[in-house]
Amino acid sequence: MEIPRFILLEKPHIIELHGFADASQDAFGACIYIRTVNSTGEIEVNLLSSNSRVASMKGATLPRLYLCTALLLAHLVTKICGAIKINFD
């Protein structure tokens, strides 16, 4: 198993941050991917960070769990943007 430490292509032309989130009655989670494109058109996508939570045993409704998921993703994006000093497209 090989885990790359450098997440960008060399001399990237476009750097994008993509976030995905989903929820169910049991748990919810979010993940952030970074997508880079260089001047020759080569594309690379890497998982940057993810986070998950177990849903409350109190029986929260599915719309509330989706709101919690959106909040989790927003916190994750804020944390990533604060830690990485890159201007994203």
PDB file of N, CA and C in Angstrom, residues 34-77:
ATOM      1  N   ILE A  34      -9.301  16.793  -3.337  1.00  0.00           N
ATOM      2  CA  ILE A  34      -8.616  17.858  -4.040  1.00  0.00           C
ATOM      3  C   ILE A  34      -8.339  17.367  -5.458  1.00  0.00           C
ATOM      4  N   ARG A  35      -8.692  18.199  -6.432  1.00  0.00           N
ATOM      5  CA  ARG A  35      -8.539  17.855  -7.851  1.00  0.00           C
ATOM      6  C   ARG A  35      -7.602  18.872  -8.476  1.00  0.00           C
ATOM      7  N   THR A  36      -6.551  18.392  -9.112  1.00  0.00           N
ATOM      8  CA  THR A  36      -5.594  19.280  -9.753  1.00  0.00           C
ATOM      9  C   THR A  36      -5.475  18.930 -11.231  1.00  0.00           C
ATOM     10  N   VAL A  37      -5.303  19.966 -12.029  1.00  0.00           N
ATOM     11  CA  VAL A  37      -5.114  19.824 -13.467  1.00  0.00           C
ATOM     12  C   VAL A  37      -3.889  20.637 -13.840  1.00  0.00           C
ATOM     13  N   ASN A  38      -2.956  20.038 -14.581  1.00  0.00           N
ATOM     14  CA  ASN A  38      -1.786  20.803 -15.016  1.00  0.00           C
ATOM     15  C   ASN A  38      -2.007  21.330 -16.429  1.00  0.00           C
ATOM     16  N   SER A  39      -1.031  22.030 -16.958  1.00  0.00           N
ATOM     17  CA  SER A  39      -1.182  22.686 -18.257  1.00  0.00           C
ATOM     18  C   SER A  39      -1.300  21.696 -19.419  1.00  0.00           C
ATOM     19  N   THR A  40      -0.847  20.451 -19.237  1.00  0.00           N
ATOM     20  CA  THR A  40      -0.966  19.453 -20.302  1.00  0.00           C
ATOM     21  C   THR A  40      -2.309  18.719 -20.269  1.00  0.00           C
ATOM     22  N   GLY A  41      -3.129  19.002 -19.265  1.00  0.00           N
ATOM     23  CA  GLY A  41      -4.440  18.369 -19.155  1.00  0.00           C
ATOM     24  C   GLY A  41      -4.468  17.148 -18.263  1.00  0.00           C
ATOM     25  N   GLU A  42      -3.347  16.811 -17.657  1.00  0.00           N
ATOM     26  CA  GLU A  42      -3.303  15.669 -16.734  1.00  0.00           C
ATOM     27  C   GLU A  42      -4.096  16.018 -15.484  1.00  0.00           C
ATOM     28  N   ILE A  43      -4.928  15.084 -15.041  1.00  0.00           N
ATOM     29  CA  ILE A  43      -5.805  15.300 -13.880  1.00  0.00           C
ATOM     30  C   ILE A  43      -5.455  14.297 -12.793  1.00  0.00           C
ATOM     31  N   GLU A  44      -5.448  14.785 -11.553  1.00  0.00           N
ATOM     32  CA  GLU A  44      -5.230  13.901 -10.406  1.00  0.00           C
ATOM     33  C   GLU A  44      -6.198  14.294  -9.304  1.00  0.00           C
ATOM     34  N   VAL A  45      -6.836  13.290  -8.707  1.00  0.00           N
ATOM     35  CA  VAL A  45      -7.782  13.509  -7.620  1.00  0.00           C
ATOM     36  C   VAL A  45      -7.317  12.695  -6.427  1.00  0.00           C
ATOM     37  N   ASN A  46      -7.249  13.354  -5.251  1.00  0.00           N
ATOM     38  CA  ASN A  46      -6.816  12.685  -4.024  1.00  0.00           C
ATOM     39  C   ASN A  46      -7.771  12.993  -2.885  1.00  0.00           C
ATOM     40  N   LEU A  47      -7.992  12.003  -2.042  1.00  0.00           N
ATOM     41  CA  LEU A  47      -8.766  12.219  -0.825  1.00  0.00           C
ATOM     42  C   LEU A  47      -7.911  13.040   0.125  1.00  0.00           C
ATOM     43  N   LEU A  48      -8.439  14.164   0.574  1.00  0.00           N
ATOM     44  CA  LEU A  48      -7.688  15.050   1.442  1.00  0.00           C
ATOM     45  C   LEU A  48      -8.030  14.821   2.907  1.00  0.00           C
ATOM     46  N   SER A  49      -9.323  14.725   3.202  1.00  0.00           N
ATOM     47  CA  SER A  49      -9.745  14.545   4.591  1.00  0.00           C
ATOM     48  C   SER A  49     -11.168  14.006   4.626  1.00  0.00           C
ATOM     49  N   SER A  50     -11.512  13.367   5.731  1.00  0.00           N
ATOM     50  CA  SER A  50     -12.882  12.893   5.918  1.00  0.00           C
ATOM     51  C   SER A  50     -13.204  12.877   7.404  1.00  0.00           C
ATOM     52  N   ASN A  51     -14.486  12.849   7.691  1.00  0.00           N
ATOM     53  CA  ASN A  51     -14.936  12.817   9.076  1.00  0.00           C
ATOM     54  C   ASN A  51     -16.303  12.162   9.111  1.00  0.00           C
ATOM     55  N   SER A  52     -16.624  11.510  10.207  1.00  0.00           N
ATOM     56  CA  SER A  52     -17.929  10.861  10.326  1.00  0.00           C
ATOM     57  C   SER A  52     -18.384  10.895  11.774  1.00  0.00           C
ATOM     58  N   ARG A  53     -19.660  10.714  11.957  1.00  0.00           N
ATOM     59  CA  ARG A  53     -20.260  10.683  13.283  1.00  0.00           C
ATOM     60  C   ARG A  53     -21.327   9.589  13.305  1.00  0.00           C
ATOM     61  N   VAL A  54     -21.549   9.038  14.469  1.00  0.00           N
ATOM     62  CA  VAL A  54     -22.636   8.087  14.672  1.00  0.00           C
ATOM     63  C   VAL A  54     -23.881   8.897  14.996  1.00  0.00           C
ATOM     64  N   ALA A  55     -25.014   8.533  14.395  1.00  0.00           N
ATOM     65  CA  ALA A  55     -26.263   9.260  14.617  1.00  0.00           C
ATOM     66  C   ALA A  55     -26.732   9.074  16.052  1.00  0.00           C
ATOM     67  N   SER A  56     -27.463  10.034  16.520  1.00  0.00           N
ATOM     68  CA  SER A  56     -27.981  10.015  17.891  1.00  0.00           C
ATOM     69  C   SER A  56     -28.946   8.847  18.094  1.00  0.00           C
ATOM     70  N   MET A  57     -28.900   8.262  19.266  1.00  0.00           N
ATOM     71  CA  MET A  57     -29.809   7.168  19.600  1.00  0.00           C
ATOM     72  C   MET A  57     -31.217   7.677  19.888  1.00  0.00           C
ATOM     73  N   LYS A  58     -31.380   8.991  19.998  1.00  0.00           N
ATOM     74  CA  LYS A  58     -32.686   9.578  20.289  1.00  0.00           C
ATOM     75  C   LYS A  58     -33.624   9.518  19.103  1.00  0.00           C
ATOM     76  N   GLY A  59     -33.123   9.113  17.961  1.00  0.00           N
ATOM     77  CA  GLY A  59     -33.978   8.977  16.785  1.00  0.00           C
ATOM     78  C   GLY A  59     -34.194  10.291  16.059  1.00  0.00           C
ATOM     79  N   ALA A  60     -33.123  10.987  15.741  1.00  0.00           N
ATOM     80  CA  ALA A  60     -33.232  12.233  14.992  1.00  0.00           C
ATOM     81  C   ALA A  60     -33.814  11.953  13.611  1.00  0.00           C
ATOM     82  N   THR A  61     -34.555  12.916  13.097  1.00  0.00           N
ATOM     83  CA  THR A  61     -35.150  12.742  11.776  1.00  0.00           C
ATOM     84  C   THR A  61     -34.058  12.819  10.705  1.00  0.00           C
ATOM     85  N   LEU A  62     -34.367  12.252   9.557  1.00  0.00           N
ATOM     86  CA  LEU A  62     -33.408  12.245   8.459  1.00  0.00           C
ATOM     87  C   LEU A  62     -33.072  13.662   7.968  1.00  0.00           C
ATOM     88  N   PRO A  63     -34.046  14.580   7.858  1.00  0.00           N
ATOM     89  CA  PRO A  63     -33.675  15.952   7.473  1.00  0.00           C
ATOM     90  C   PRO A  63     -32.717  16.609   8.475  1.00  0.00           C
ATOM     91  N   ARG A  64     -32.908  16.341   9.749  1.00  0.00           N
ATOM     92  CA  ARG A  64     -31.993  16.901  10.757  1.00  0.00           C
ATOM     93  C   ARG A  64     -30.600  16.290  10.611  1.00  0.00           C
ATOM     94  N   LEU A  65     -30.524  15.004  10.311  1.00  0.00           N
ATOM     95  CA  LEU A  65     -29.224  14.363  10.108  1.00  0.00           C
ATOM     96  C   LEU A  65     -28.518  14.941   8.881  1.00  0.00           C
ATOM     97  N   TYR A  66     -29.274  15.273   7.834  1.00  0.00           N
ATOM     98  CA  TYR A  66     -28.668  15.903   6.659  1.00  0.00           C
ATOM     99  C   TYR A  66     -28.152  17.301   6.995  1.00  0.00           C
ATOM    100  N   LEU A  67     -28.857  18.025   7.846  1.00  0.00           N
ATOM    101  CA  LEU A  67     -28.358  19.331   8.296  1.00  0.00           C
ATOM    102  C   LEU A  67     -27.078  19.174   9.120  1.00  0.00           C
ATOM    103  N   CYS A  68     -27.033  18.161   9.958  1.00  0.00           N
ATOM    104  CA  CYS A  68     -25.820  17.883  10.741  1.00  0.00           C
ATOM    105  C   CYS A  68     -24.664  17.516   9.810  1.00  0.00           C
ATOM    106  N   THR A  69     -24.969  16.802   8.744  1.00  0.00           N
ATOM    107  CA  THR A  69     -23.957  16.430   7.764  1.00  0.00           C
ATOM    108  C   THR A  69     -23.420  17.661   7.043  1.00  0.00           C
ATOM    109  N   ALA A  70     -24.313  18.573   6.675  1.00  0.00           N
ATOM    110  CA  ALA A  70     -23.891  19.807   6.014  1.00  0.00           C
ATOM    111  C   ALA A  70     -23.010  20.637   6.944  1.00  0.00           C
ATOM    112  N   LEU A  71     -23.351  20.688   8.214  1.00  0.00           N
ATOM    113  CA  LEU A  71     -22.534  21.405   9.189  1.00  0.00           C
ATOM    114  C   LEU A  71     -21.167  20.749   9.351  1.00  0.00           C
ATOM    115  N   LEU A  72     -21.138  19.435   9.385  1.00  0.00           N
ATOM    116  CA  LEU A  72     -19.876  18.700   9.477  1.00  0.00           C
ATOM    117  C   LEU A  72     -18.988  19.007   8.273  1.00  0.00           C
ATOM    118  N   LEU A  73     -19.570  19.029   7.078  1.00  0.00           N
ATOM    119  CA  LEU A  73     -18.816  19.358   5.872  1.00  0.00           C
ATOM    120  C   LEU A  73     -18.319  20.799   5.907  1.00  0.00           C
ATOM    121  N   ALA A  74     -19.151  21.724   6.361  1.00  0.00           N
ATOM    122  CA  ALA A  74     -18.738  23.128   6.451  1.00  0.00           C
ATOM    123  C   ALA A  74     -17.561  23.300   7.412  1.00  0.00           C
ATOM    124  N   HIS A  75     -17.606  22.619   8.551  1.00  0.00           N
ATOM    125  CA  HIS A  75     -16.489  22.679   9.503  1.00  0.00           C
ATOM    126  C   HIS A  75     -15.225  22.077   8.902  1.00  0.00           C
ATOM    127  N   LEU A  76     -15.376  20.990   8.167  1.00  0.00           N
ATOM    128  CA  LEU A  76     -14.235  20.330   7.544  1.00  0.00           C
ATOM    129  C   LEU A  76     -13.593  21.229   6.483  1.00  0.00           C
ATOM    130  N   VAL A  77     -14.414  21.890   5.670  1.00  0.00           N
ATOM    131  CA  VAL A  77     -13.891  22.799   4.648  1.00  0.00           C
ATOM    132  C   VAL A  77     -13.179  23.980   5.295  1.00  0.00           C
TER     133      VAL A  77
END
